[in-house]
Each structure stands twice: as C-alpha cells, then as structure tokens.
Amino acid sequence: MYDLNQNKPLYIQLYDAIKHDIVTHQLEKGTKLSSVRKMAVQYAISKNSVSLAYQQLYSEGYIESVPKSGYFVADIVHELTPTARSSPMQETPSEPSIRYDFFPARLSPDTFPLKLWQRLFIKAMKTPLDFGAYTNRQGEEGLRSEIARYLMHSRGVLCDASQIILCAGSSDAMRQIATLFQTHFHEIAVEHPGYPAAGTIFKQYGYAIAPIEVNASGLNIDALEQTTAKMVYITPSHQYPTGVSMPITHRMRLLHWAKREGGVIIEDDYDSELRYQNRPIPALQGLENGANVIYMGTFSKALSPALRVSYIVLPHRYLEAYTTMCQMSHQRCGVALSTQKTLELFMAEGHWERHLRKIRTLNRKKHDLMRNKLKSMLGDQIEIISEGGGLAIIMRPTVAIDLHRLRENALKKGMKLYCASDLYGETWEAIRMGFGGLREEEISDAIELLNTIWIETLAR
Ligand SMILES: Cc1ncc(COP(=O)(O)O)c(C=O)c1O
C-alpha cells in the first residue's frame, strides 16, 4: 500500500512509488499493474492521476502496455539500480517531461516490426556476405530490384533496378543530386512553403534558390515559368506542408515545362504509402517516359526513420554521369550492408506489403480519432487545412490566439506543439499536429488536454 499525501501532485507520488518498487525488484518483471479504475478506487484518487502516472512509467520504459490486457512491469528496468536515476520530475520541476509530443515526423515505437526484423537480420547474416569489401555504390542489386518492383506496381514509377540509388535518408539523396547537377544548373526552384531541407541543401552546394508560391493546385507553374530556374524540387502527391495534391493537368504542364526547358523535376514522394481517404494519384515520374524526373522516396514514414534508408530513381540518361560523379567524389552507399540485406528479405518475403496494410489501418484510425476529437473539442475555433494522409493533421486557428503562448502553456503541461512559424516565420502560420508518434489510446486525452490549455490561453 502506498502512502500518498498532499504535498506533491498525486500522480507524481504514485509514479515515484511504483517506480521504486520496480527498480528494487519488489515488483517483478511481467507483474500486471492494477487497472486504472481499481488503483483510483484503492487510493481514492482520480483515474486521471493514475493514468498520468502509468503514462509516465510507460514513456520511461518501466512498464509495457499489452492491448486489451493492461500494463505490465517491463524487463529493461532490472538493469537499473534505485540510485542510477532519480525521477526527472524531481530534477526539473519547472520542466515536466513530455507526455504528448505532436512531432509531425514520428512513428510510435511499437509500430516497428522488431521481432520480425531480428529474425530476418539473423537470416540475412547467414547468407554469404562479403564484409571485407565496399558494397555496390548504388546499393545491393537484390534490394534495388525489390524497390523497383514495388515502385512500379504501387506508384506507377517507370524504372528498373539499374536506376535505383540507395541513400541514407532524403538529405543524402538531395546532396547527391546537388553534386550531380552542380555543373549543369545554378538555380533551383523550391516550393514555398515547402520542405526546408531542400532549399538549405541546394544552397550549400552553391545553387541560387527561387521560392515559388504554392496554391490550391500545388506549385504555381506560372510563377515557375517566370524564373530562370531549370530545376525544380516538388512534393506533388502530398505537398509539404500544405497537403495539397497537384492535379493531373498541372502535372502534365510541369512535365512539358521540363521538356521544353531541358529541365529536371525532382519529385519527392516522401509519404505516398500513407493515404487514408482517397487512393494516391500515381507518381508524376510515370506519366511520361520518366526522362526528366528524378524520383525520391523513403522508408522513414511507413517503416522507420531510424533505419536511414531512402532512394532515388535516376533517369537512364544520367546514370553514366552518376558513376563518374561517384568516382570523383568518392561517393559510397551510405546504407549498411546488414540493413540492406534485412530490408531485401523484408520486401521479398511479402512483409513490406503486409506491414503497409497494417500501418495504414493503424494510422488511419489515429488520424480519424485526432480529426474527430479536434473538431468536437475545438470546433470552429480551428480550420483543418490538411488531412487525409501522412503522419500529421495541419490546422490553423480561426480565433485570435497567441500561438507562442499556447505553445509555452502546453510545454508547462508536458505537451509539445509544433508551429509552422518556426519554419516559415509569419509567411505561413499553422499548427502541425503529428499523430504518428502517439498511441491510439493517448489521442483523446491529448486533445482534451490541448483544449484545456487552449481555453486557458484564450482567457489570459
Ligand atoms: C518532404 C519530406 N521529404 C523527405 C522526408 C524524409 O526524410 P528522410 O528520408 O531523411 O527521413 C521528410 C521527413 O519529414 C519530408 O517531410
């Protein structure tokens, strides 16, 4: 029986008490914790306090959640001693740890198929692999074939394995493209608002940046035609960050622009796997013969951003120049052989397709939950400006609320909010509400808490 008094918030006391029992082995690995309701009755405290304590223990890895069963003491904590760590809540009382993080590019850790990955990793390591040599510059043939096959049937990308270049993330991909075209092009058009990394990276390689406004059809092609840029970076299927999808007429116009100008389109199809309302429009690359489009994709959104695996599909006519560029710049494939081989098995054995179905269903649920909860709690005080895909809903307040203060107030309550002004200043204001990193059962409580903070911020 824990002795809870009134000096400290009750949920912190409960958190401390349970944590103490876990690290001193009084609560053994696998022990089931009482349900939130039972615990609340036992200590005559609110269910919310118990929930908060459990969530904190969960987020620090002391307990695990088993769907429909409850919370269990985790294994990892047996490596800790009672003095190894003290409560972060005690150390930094003015900065509560983050309970709800709406980071828009995060996946919840339990969505990664860890056990399967471990099994495939071991299987891959039992095949003959040469760890004494550098790997293929573009990546291993087997994985490139799997990616080419997947892109053709799921995104309509016209390609074969020889065109695939494996990269260690999209920034690596853009650095390679920037190096490849450095002597051809001196200017690149980018979307505004758009993915900040694109402008930053091309600028580092000496390109002049031409920001082009985004309208309801995506990149404004009239504005592009008024620049001298012959290269353009776009996210046509799900514009980052507005969520706009470029209609077919505009896609065709853009392809004609590239043909006419001898230009190149970099199509970043970063989260095409995650569509919840409509079927995604096929990639722009596949609309003509793909000759003027460099297609980019990543495993960061649907599998794991920690793996660092992305890819480029390079038109045939640039492959020779790419090989020369690699030789001159000592470019090597940045993805570990072990990761490549495991991913190859993951795709070849059909797990990727199954994983996509699962992850889409899960994220659709989280997306719908968040959208419905936002609408029911904040109603017409917000306008949802992007939904239906990816890992975040983008919203904008329709009432005069100080977003800076909202964010500060949220932080004090353990909630991290992301405002677009961090990326675009006052030119494009919105709140990016990532749901990918939250567990399904957390979303309702998170939005309810946001609503409370919202009301408090408006009141003061
Ligand atoms: C537009 C865009 N492209 C690409 C990526 C993925 O980058 P990476 O492959 O480096 O994880 C992101 C991630 O948020 C993105 O927003």
Coordinates of C-alpha atoms and ligand atoms in Angstrom, one line a residue:
M1 CA 0.0 0.0 0.0
Y2 CA 1.5 3.3 -1.0
D3 CA 1.3 6.3 1.3
L4 CA 0.1 9.2 -0.8
N5 CA -0.1 12.6 0.8
Q6 CA -1.0 16.0 -0.5
N7 CA 2.5 17.7 -0.7
K8 CA 3.2 16.7 -4.2
P9 CA 0.9 16.1 -7.2
L10 CA -0.7 12.7 -6.6
Y11 CA 0.3 11.3 -9.9
I12 CA 4.0 12.0 -9.3
Q13 CA 3.8 10.3 -5.9
L14 CA 2.2 7.3 -7.5
Y15 CA 4.7 7.3 -10.3
D16 CA 7.6 7.5 -7.7
A17 CA 6.2 4.8 -5.5
I18 CA 5.6 2.3 -8.4
K19 CA 9.0 3.1 -9.9
H20 CA 10.7 2.5 -6.6
D21 CA 9.1 -0.9 -6.3
I22 CA 10.1 -1.8 -9.8
V23 CA 13.8 -0.8 -9.5
T24 CA 14.1 -2.5 -6.1
H25 CA 12.5 -5.7 -7.7
Q26 CA 9.6 -5.7 -5.3
L27 CA 7.5 -5.6 -8.5
E28 CA 9.0 -8.3 -10.7
K29 CA 9.2 -8.3 -14.5
G30 CA 5.9 -9.2 -16.0
T31 CA 3.8 -8.3 -13.0
K32 CA 0.4 -6.9 -14.0
L33 CA -0.4 -3.5 -12.6
S34 CA -3.9 -2.9 -11.2
S35 CA -6.2 -1.4 -13.7
V36 CA -6.5 2.4 -13.7
R37 CA -10.0 2.1 -12.2
K38 CA -9.0 -0.2 -9.4
M39 CA -6.0 1.8 -8.5
A40 CA -8.1 5.0 -8.4
V41 CA -10.6 3.4 -6.1
Q42 CA -7.9 1.9 -3.9
Y43 CA -6.2 5.2 -3.3
A44 CA -9.3 7.4 -3.6
I45 CA -7.6 9.5 -6.3
S46 CA -8.9 10.3 -9.8
K47 CA -8.5 7.9 -12.7
N48 CA -6.7 10.8 -14.5
S49 CA -4.0 10.8 -11.8
V50 CA -3.4 7.1 -12.2
S51 CA -3.4 7.4 -15.9
L52 CA -0.8 10.1 -15.8
A53 CA 1.4 8.1 -13.5
Y54 CA 1.1 5.0 -15.8
Q55 CA 1.8 7.0 -18.9
Q56 CA 4.9 8.4 -17.4
L57 CA 6.1 5.0 -16.4
Y58 CA 5.3 3.7 -19.8
S59 CA 7.1 6.6 -21.6
E60 CA 10.2 5.9 -19.5
G61 CA 10.1 2.2 -20.3
Y62 CA 9.3 0.9 -16.8
I63 CA 6.1 -0.7 -17.8
E64 CA 4.7 -2.1 -21.1
S65 CA 1.2 -1.9 -22.4
V66 CA -0.5 -5.1 -23.7
P67 CA -3.6 -4.2 -25.8
K68 CA -6.8 -5.3 -24.0
S69 CA -4.8 -6.7 -21.0
G70 CA -3.3 -3.7 -19.3
Y71 CA 0.1 -2.6 -18.1
F72 CA 3.0 -5.0 -17.1
V73 CA 6.3 -4.4 -15.5
A74 CA 8.9 -4.3 -18.2
D75 CA 12.2 -6.2 -18.4
I76 CA 14.7 -3.4 -19.1
V77 CA 14.4 -1.8 -15.7
H78 CA 16.2 -4.6 -14.0
E79 CA 19.4 -3.1 -15.3
L80 CA 18.8 0.0 -13.2
T81 CA 19.6 0.5 -9.6
P82 CA 17.5 2.7 -7.4
T83 CA 20.2 5.3 -7.3
A84 CA 21.1 5.0 -11.0
R85 CA 18.4 7.5 -12.0
S86 CA 16.3 9.8 -9.9
S87 CA 12.9 11.0 -11.0
P88 CA 13.1 13.5 -13.9
M89 CA 10.1 15.2 -12.4
Q90 CA 12.0 15.9 -9.2
E91 CA 15.1 17.1 -11.0
T92 CA 13.3 19.6 -13.2
P93 CA 10.1 20.5 -11.5
S94 CA 9.6 23.6 -13.7
E95 CA 10.0 21.5 -16.9
P96 CA 7.7 18.5 -16.8
S97 CA 8.7 15.6 -19.1
I98 CA 6.8 15.5 -22.3
R99 CA 3.8 13.3 -22.2
Y100 CA 2.3 14.2 -25.6
D101 CA 4.7 15.1 -28.3
F102 CA 3.0 16.1 -31.6
F103 CA 6.2 16.0 -33.6
P104 CA 4.9 15.5 -37.2
A105 CA 7.6 13.1 -38.4
R106 CA 7.5 10.5 -35.7
L107 CA 6.2 6.9 -35.6
S108 CA 5.2 5.3 -32.4
P109 CA 7.9 2.8 -31.4
D110 CA 5.6 -0.2 -31.2
T111 CA 4.8 0.0 -34.9
F112 CA 8.2 -1.2 -35.9
P113 CA 8.2 -5.0 -36.5
L114 CA 11.1 -5.5 -34.2
K115 CA 10.9 -9.3 -33.7
L116 CA 10.4 -10.0 -37.4
W117 CA 13.3 -7.6 -38.2
Q118 CA 15.6 -9.5 -35.7
R119 CA 14.6 -12.8 -37.3
L120 CA 15.3 -11.5 -40.8
F121 CA 18.5 -9.9 -39.7
I122 CA 19.8 -13.3 -38.5
K123 CA 18.6 -15.0 -41.6
A124 CA 20.3 -12.4 -43.8
M125 CA 23.6 -12.8 -41.8
K126 CA 23.5 -16.5 -42.6
T127 CA 23.7 -15.9 -46.3
P128 CA 27.2 -15.4 -47.8
L129 CA 28.0 -11.8 -47.5
D130 CA 31.4 -10.1 -48.1
F131 CA 32.0 -7.7 -45.2
G132 CA 35.6 -7.2 -46.3
A133 CA 34.7 -5.1 -49.3
Y134 CA 32.9 -1.9 -50.1
T135 CA 29.3 -2.5 -51.2
N136 CA 27.8 -1.6 -54.6
R137 CA 27.8 2.2 -54.9
Q138 CA 24.1 2.3 -55.7
G139 CA 23.2 -0.4 -53.2
E140 CA 22.8 -4.1 -53.4
E141 CA 21.2 -5.4 -56.6
G142 CA 18.6 -7.5 -54.7
L143 CA 17.2 -4.7 -52.7
R144 CA 17.2 -2.4 -55.7
S145 CA 15.2 -4.9 -57.6
E146 CA 12.6 -5.2 -54.8
I147 CA 12.3 -1.4 -54.6
A148 CA 11.9 -1.1 -58.4
R149 CA 9.2 -3.8 -58.4
Y150 CA 7.3 -2.1 -55.5
L151 CA 7.5 1.4 -57.1
M152 CA 6.2 0.1 -60.4
H153 CA 3.2 -1.6 -59.1
S154 CA 2.3 0.7 -56.2
R155 CA 3.3 4.2 -57.6
G156 CA 3.4 3.6 -61.4
V157 CA 7.0 4.6 -61.4
L158 CA 8.7 3.5 -64.6
C159 CA 12.1 2.1 -63.6
D160 CA 14.4 -0.9 -63.3
A161 CA 16.9 -1.8 -60.7
S162 CA 19.8 -0.1 -62.5
Q163 CA 18.1 3.3 -61.9
I164 CA 17.7 2.9 -58.2
I165 CA 20.3 4.6 -55.9
L166 CA 20.0 3.8 -52.2
C167 CA 20.6 6.7 -49.9
A168 CA 21.0 7.2 -46.2
G169 CA 17.9 9.5 -46.0
S170 CA 16.5 12.2 -48.2
S171 CA 19.2 14.8 -47.3
D172 CA 21.8 12.3 -48.5
A173 CA 19.7 11.9 -51.7
M174 CA 19.5 15.7 -52.2
R175 CA 23.2 16.1 -51.6
Q176 CA 23.9 13.6 -54.3
I177 CA 21.6 15.2 -56.8
A178 CA 23.0 18.6 -56.0
T179 CA 26.5 17.3 -56.7
L180 CA 25.5 15.6 -59.9
F181 CA 24.0 18.7 -61.4
Q182 CA 26.3 21.3 -60.0
T183 CA 28.0 22.0 -63.3
H184 CA 24.7 22.0 -65.3
F185 CA 22.4 24.1 -63.2
H186 CA 23.0 27.1 -60.9
E187 CA 19.5 27.7 -59.7
I188 CA 16.7 25.6 -58.3
A189 CA 13.0 26.4 -57.7
V190 CA 11.5 25.2 -54.5
E191 CA 8.0 25.3 -53.1
H192 CA 7.1 28.0 -50.6
P193 CA 6.0 26.9 -48.1
G194 CA 8.0 23.7 -48.6
Y195 CA 10.4 21.2 -47.2
P196 CA 13.1 23.4 -45.7
A197 CA 15.9 20.9 -46.2
A198 CA 15.6 21.2 -49.9
G199 CA 16.5 24.9 -50.1
T200 CA 19.1 24.6 -47.4
I201 CA 21.0 21.7 -49.1
F202 CA 21.0 23.1 -52.6
K203 CA 22.1 26.5 -51.2
Q204 CA 25.1 24.8 -49.5
Y205 CA 26.1 23.5 -52.9
G206 CA 26.0 26.9 -54.4
Y207 CA 22.6 26.9 -56.1
A208 CA 20.5 30.1 -56.2
I209 CA 17.1 29.3 -54.6
A210 CA 13.9 30.5 -56.3
P211 CA 11.0 30.1 -53.9
I212 CA 7.7 29.6 -55.7
E213 CA 4.4 30.0 -54.0
V214 CA 2.1 27.1 -53.5
N215 CA -1.6 27.5 -54.3
A216 CA -4.6 25.1 -54.3
S217 CA -3.0 23.1 -57.2
G218 CA 0.4 22.9 -55.7
L219 CA 3.4 24.7 -57.1
N220 CA 2.4 27.8 -59.1
I221 CA 3.6 26.9 -62.6
D222 CA 3.1 30.4 -64.0
A223 CA 5.5 31.7 -61.3
L224 CA 8.0 29.0 -62.1
E225 CA 7.9 29.9 -65.8
Q226 CA 8.9 33.4 -64.8
T227 CA 12.2 32.3 -63.2
T228 CA 15.4 31.3 -65.0
A229 CA 15.5 28.0 -62.9
K230 CA 15.7 24.8 -64.9
M231 CA 15.5 22.6 -61.9
V232 CA 12.6 22.3 -59.5
Y233 CA 12.0 20.4 -56.3
I234 CA 8.4 19.4 -55.6
T235 CA 6.2 17.2 -53.4
P236 CA 3.3 16.8 -55.9
S237 CA 1.3 14.0 -54.3
H238 CA 1.1 15.5 -50.8
Q239 CA 2.6 18.9 -50.8
Y240 CA 4.8 19.5 -47.7
P241 CA 3.4 21.1 -45.6
T242 CA 0.1 22.2 -47.1
G243 CA -1.1 18.7 -48.0
V244 CA -2.2 19.9 -51.5
S245 CA -2.2 17.3 -54.3
M246 CA -1.2 18.5 -57.7
P247 CA -3.9 17.8 -60.3
I248 CA -3.1 15.9 -63.4
T249 CA -3.4 18.9 -65.7
H250 CA -0.7 20.7 -63.7
R251 CA 1.5 17.6 -63.6
M252 CA 1.4 17.4 -67.4
R253 CA 2.1 21.1 -67.7
L254 CA 5.1 20.7 -65.4
L255 CA 6.4 17.8 -67.5
H256 CA 6.1 19.9 -70.6
W257 CA 7.9 22.7 -69.0
A258 CA 10.8 20.3 -68.2
K259 CA 10.9 19.0 -71.7
R260 CA 10.7 22.5 -73.3
E261 CA 13.4 24.0 -71.0
G262 CA 15.7 20.9 -70.9
G263 CA 15.0 21.0 -67.2
V264 CA 14.8 18.5 -64.4
I265 CA 12.0 17.9 -61.9
I266 CA 12.9 16.4 -58.5
E267 CA 9.7 14.6 -57.3
D268 CA 9.8 13.9 -53.5
D269 CA 7.1 11.2 -52.9
Y270 CA 8.0 11.1 -49.2
D271 CA 4.8 9.7 -47.7
S272 CA 2.9 8.2 -50.6
E273 CA 2.3 5.0 -48.6
L274 CA 0.1 6.8 -46.1
R275 CA -3.2 7.8 -47.7
Y276 CA -6.4 7.4 -45.7
Q277 CA -9.2 8.9 -47.8
N278 CA -8.5 8.5 -51.5
R279 CA -6.2 6.3 -53.5
P280 CA -3.0 8.3 -54.1
I281 CA -2.5 9.7 -57.5
P282 CA 0.3 7.8 -59.4
A283 CA 3.7 9.4 -59.4
L284 CA 4.4 12.2 -61.8
Q285 CA 7.5 10.2 -62.9
G286 CA 5.4 7.6 -64.6
L287 CA 3.2 10.0 -66.6
E288 CA 5.5 10.4 -69.5
N289 CA 8.6 8.4 -70.0
G290 CA 10.2 9.5 -66.8
A291 CA 13.1 11.0 -68.6
N292 CA 13.1 14.4 -66.9
V293 CA 12.0 13.4 -63.4
I294 CA 14.3 12.3 -60.6
Y295 CA 12.0 10.4 -58.2
M296 CA 12.8 10.3 -54.4
G297 CA 11.2 8.0 -51.8
T298 CA 11.9 7.0 -48.2
F299 CA 11.2 4.2 -45.7
S300 CA 11.1 6.8 -42.9
K301 CA 7.4 7.4 -42.9
A302 CA 6.0 3.9 -43.1
L303 CA 8.7 1.7 -41.6
S304 CA 11.3 3.7 -39.5
P305 CA 13.2 7.0 -39.8
A306 CA 15.9 5.4 -37.7
L307 CA 16.9 2.9 -40.4
R308 CA 18.0 5.7 -42.6
V309 CA 17.0 4.2 -45.9
S310 CA 15.7 6.2 -48.8
Y311 CA 16.2 6.0 -52.6
I312 CA 16.5 7.9 -55.8
V313 CA 15.2 6.8 -59.2
L314 CA 17.6 8.4 -61.7
P315 CA 16.7 8.6 -65.4
H316 CA 18.8 6.3 -67.6
R317 CA 20.5 9.2 -69.3
Y318 CA 22.2 10.4 -66.1
L319 CA 23.5 7.1 -64.9
E320 CA 26.9 7.4 -66.6
A321 CA 27.4 10.8 -65.2
Y322 CA 26.4 9.5 -61.8
T323 CA 29.0 6.8 -61.9
T324 CA 31.7 9.4 -62.8
M325 CA 30.5 11.7 -60.1
C326 CA 30.8 8.8 -57.5
Q327 CA 34.3 8.1 -58.6
M328 CA 35.4 11.7 -58.5
S329 CA 33.7 12.4 -55.1
H330 CA 34.5 9.0 -53.5
Q331 CA 30.8 8.6 -53.0
R332 CA 29.8 5.2 -51.4
C333 CA 26.4 3.8 -50.5
G334 CA 25.6 5.1 -47.0
V335 CA 23.3 2.3 -46.0
A336 CA 24.9 -0.6 -44.1
L337 CA 25.0 -4.0 -45.9
S338 CA 23.2 -5.6 -42.9
T339 CA 20.3 -3.2 -43.2
Q340 CA 20.1 -3.6 -46.9
K341 CA 20.0 -7.4 -46.8
T342 CA 17.4 -7.4 -44.0
L343 CA 15.2 -5.0 -45.8
E344 CA 15.6 -7.0 -49.0
L345 CA 14.3 -10.1 -47.2
F346 CA 11.5 -8.0 -45.6
M347 CA 10.3 -7.0 -49.0
A348 CA 11.0 -10.2 -50.9
E349 CA 9.0 -12.3 -48.3
G350 CA 6.0 -10.1 -48.6
H351 CA 6.3 -8.5 -45.1
W352 CA 6.5 -4.9 -46.6
E353 CA 3.1 -5.2 -48.2
R354 CA 1.6 -6.7 -45.1
H355 CA 3.3 -4.1 -42.9
L356 CA 1.9 -1.3 -45.2
R357 CA -1.6 -2.6 -44.9
K358 CA -1.3 -2.8 -41.1
I359 CA 0.4 0.6 -40.7
R360 CA -2.2 2.3 -43.0
T361 CA -5.1 0.9 -40.9
L362 CA -3.5 1.9 -37.7
N363 CA -2.6 5.4 -38.8
R364 CA -6.0 5.9 -40.4
K365 CA -7.5 5.2 -37.0
K366 CA -5.2 7.6 -35.3
H367 CA -5.8 10.2 -38.0
D368 CA -9.6 9.9 -37.8
L369 CA -9.5 9.9 -34.0
M370 CA -7.4 13.1 -33.9
R371 CA -9.5 14.8 -36.6
N372 CA -12.8 14.0 -34.9
K373 CA -11.6 14.9 -31.5
L374 CA -10.1 18.2 -32.7
K375 CA -13.4 19.0 -34.4
S376 CA -15.5 18.1 -31.4
M377 CA -13.3 19.9 -28.8
L378 CA -12.1 23.0 -30.8
G379 CA -15.0 23.2 -33.3
D380 CA -15.0 26.3 -35.4
Q381 CA -12.1 27.8 -33.5
I382 CA -9.8 25.9 -35.9
E383 CA -9.7 25.2 -39.6
I384 CA -8.2 21.9 -40.6
I385 CA -6.1 22.7 -43.7
S386 CA -4.5 19.4 -44.3
E387 CA -5.8 15.9 -43.5
G388 CA -6.2 12.5 -45.1
G389 CA -2.5 11.5 -45.4
G390 CA 0.9 11.3 -43.8
L391 CA 1.5 11.4 -40.1
A392 CA 0.1 14.8 -39.2
I393 CA -3.0 17.0 -39.4
I394 CA -2.4 20.6 -40.1
M395 CA -4.7 23.2 -38.6
R396 CA -4.9 26.9 -38.2
P397 CA -6.8 28.9 -35.5
T398 CA -9.7 30.9 -36.7
V399 CA -9.8 32.9 -33.4
A400 CA -7.2 35.3 -32.2
I401 CA -5.0 33.1 -30.1
D402 CA -1.3 33.8 -29.3
L403 CA 0.3 30.6 -30.6
H404 CA 3.6 31.4 -28.9
R405 CA 1.8 31.5 -25.5
L406 CA -0.3 28.4 -26.4
R407 CA 2.9 26.5 -27.0
E408 CA 4.5 27.8 -23.8
N409 CA 1.5 26.9 -21.8
A410 CA 1.4 23.5 -23.4
L411 CA 5.0 22.8 -22.6
K412 CA 4.3 23.5 -18.9
K413 CA 1.7 20.8 -19.0
G414 CA 4.0 18.3 -20.7
M415 CA 2.7 18.8 -24.2
K416 CA 4.9 19.7 -27.2
L417 CA 3.3 21.6 -30.1
Y418 CA 4.8 22.5 -33.4
C419 CA 4.1 25.8 -35.1
A420 CA 4.8 26.3 -38.8
S421 CA 6.2 29.8 -38.0
D422 CA 9.3 28.0 -36.7
L423 CA 10.0 27.1 -40.3
Y424 CA 8.3 29.9 -42.3
G425 CA 8.1 32.9 -40.0
E426 CA 5.0 34.8 -40.4
T427 CA 4.6 33.9 -44.1
W428 CA 2.7 30.7 -43.3
E429 CA 1.1 30.1 -39.9
A430 CA -0.3 26.7 -38.8
I431 CA 0.0 24.1 -36.1
R432 CA 1.3 20.7 -37.2
M433 CA -0.4 18.0 -35.2
G434 CA 1.5 14.8 -35.6
F435 CA -0.4 11.7 -34.6
G436 CA 2.1 9.1 -35.7
G437 CA 4.1 9.2 -32.5
L438 CA 1.1 8.9 -30.2
R439 CA -0.5 5.7 -29.2
E440 CA -4.1 5.3 -30.3
E441 CA -5.4 5.3 -26.7
E442 CA -3.5 8.6 -26.0
I443 CA -5.1 10.7 -28.6
S444 CA -8.4 11.5 -26.9
D445 CA -6.7 12.6 -23.7
A446 CA -4.1 14.6 -25.5
I447 CA -6.6 16.6 -27.4
E448 CA -8.7 17.1 -24.3
L449 CA -5.7 18.5 -22.6
L450 CA -4.9 20.7 -25.6
N451 CA -8.5 22.0 -25.3
T452 CA -8.0 22.9 -21.7
I453 CA -4.7 24.7 -22.5
W454 CA -6.4 26.4 -25.4
I455 CA -9.2 27.8 -23.2
E456 CA -6.7 29.0 -20.6
T457 CA -4.6 30.7 -23.2
L458 CA -7.6 32.5 -24.7
A459 CA -8.7 33.6 -21.3
R460 CA -5.5 35.3 -20.4
Ligands
LIG1 C1 9.2 16.4 -47.6 C2 10.0 15.4 -46.9 N1 10.8 14.6 -47.6 C3 11.5 13.6 -47.1 C4 11.4 13.3 -45.7 C5 12.1 12.2 -45.1 O1 13.4 12.4 -44.9 P1 14.4 11.1 -44.5 O2 14.3 10.1 -45.6 O3 15.7 11.8 -44.5 O4 14.0 10.6 -43.2 C6 10.6 14.1 -44.9 C7 10.5 13.9 -43.5 O5 9.8 14.5 -42.7 C8 9.8 15.2 -45.6 O6 9.0 15.9 -44.8

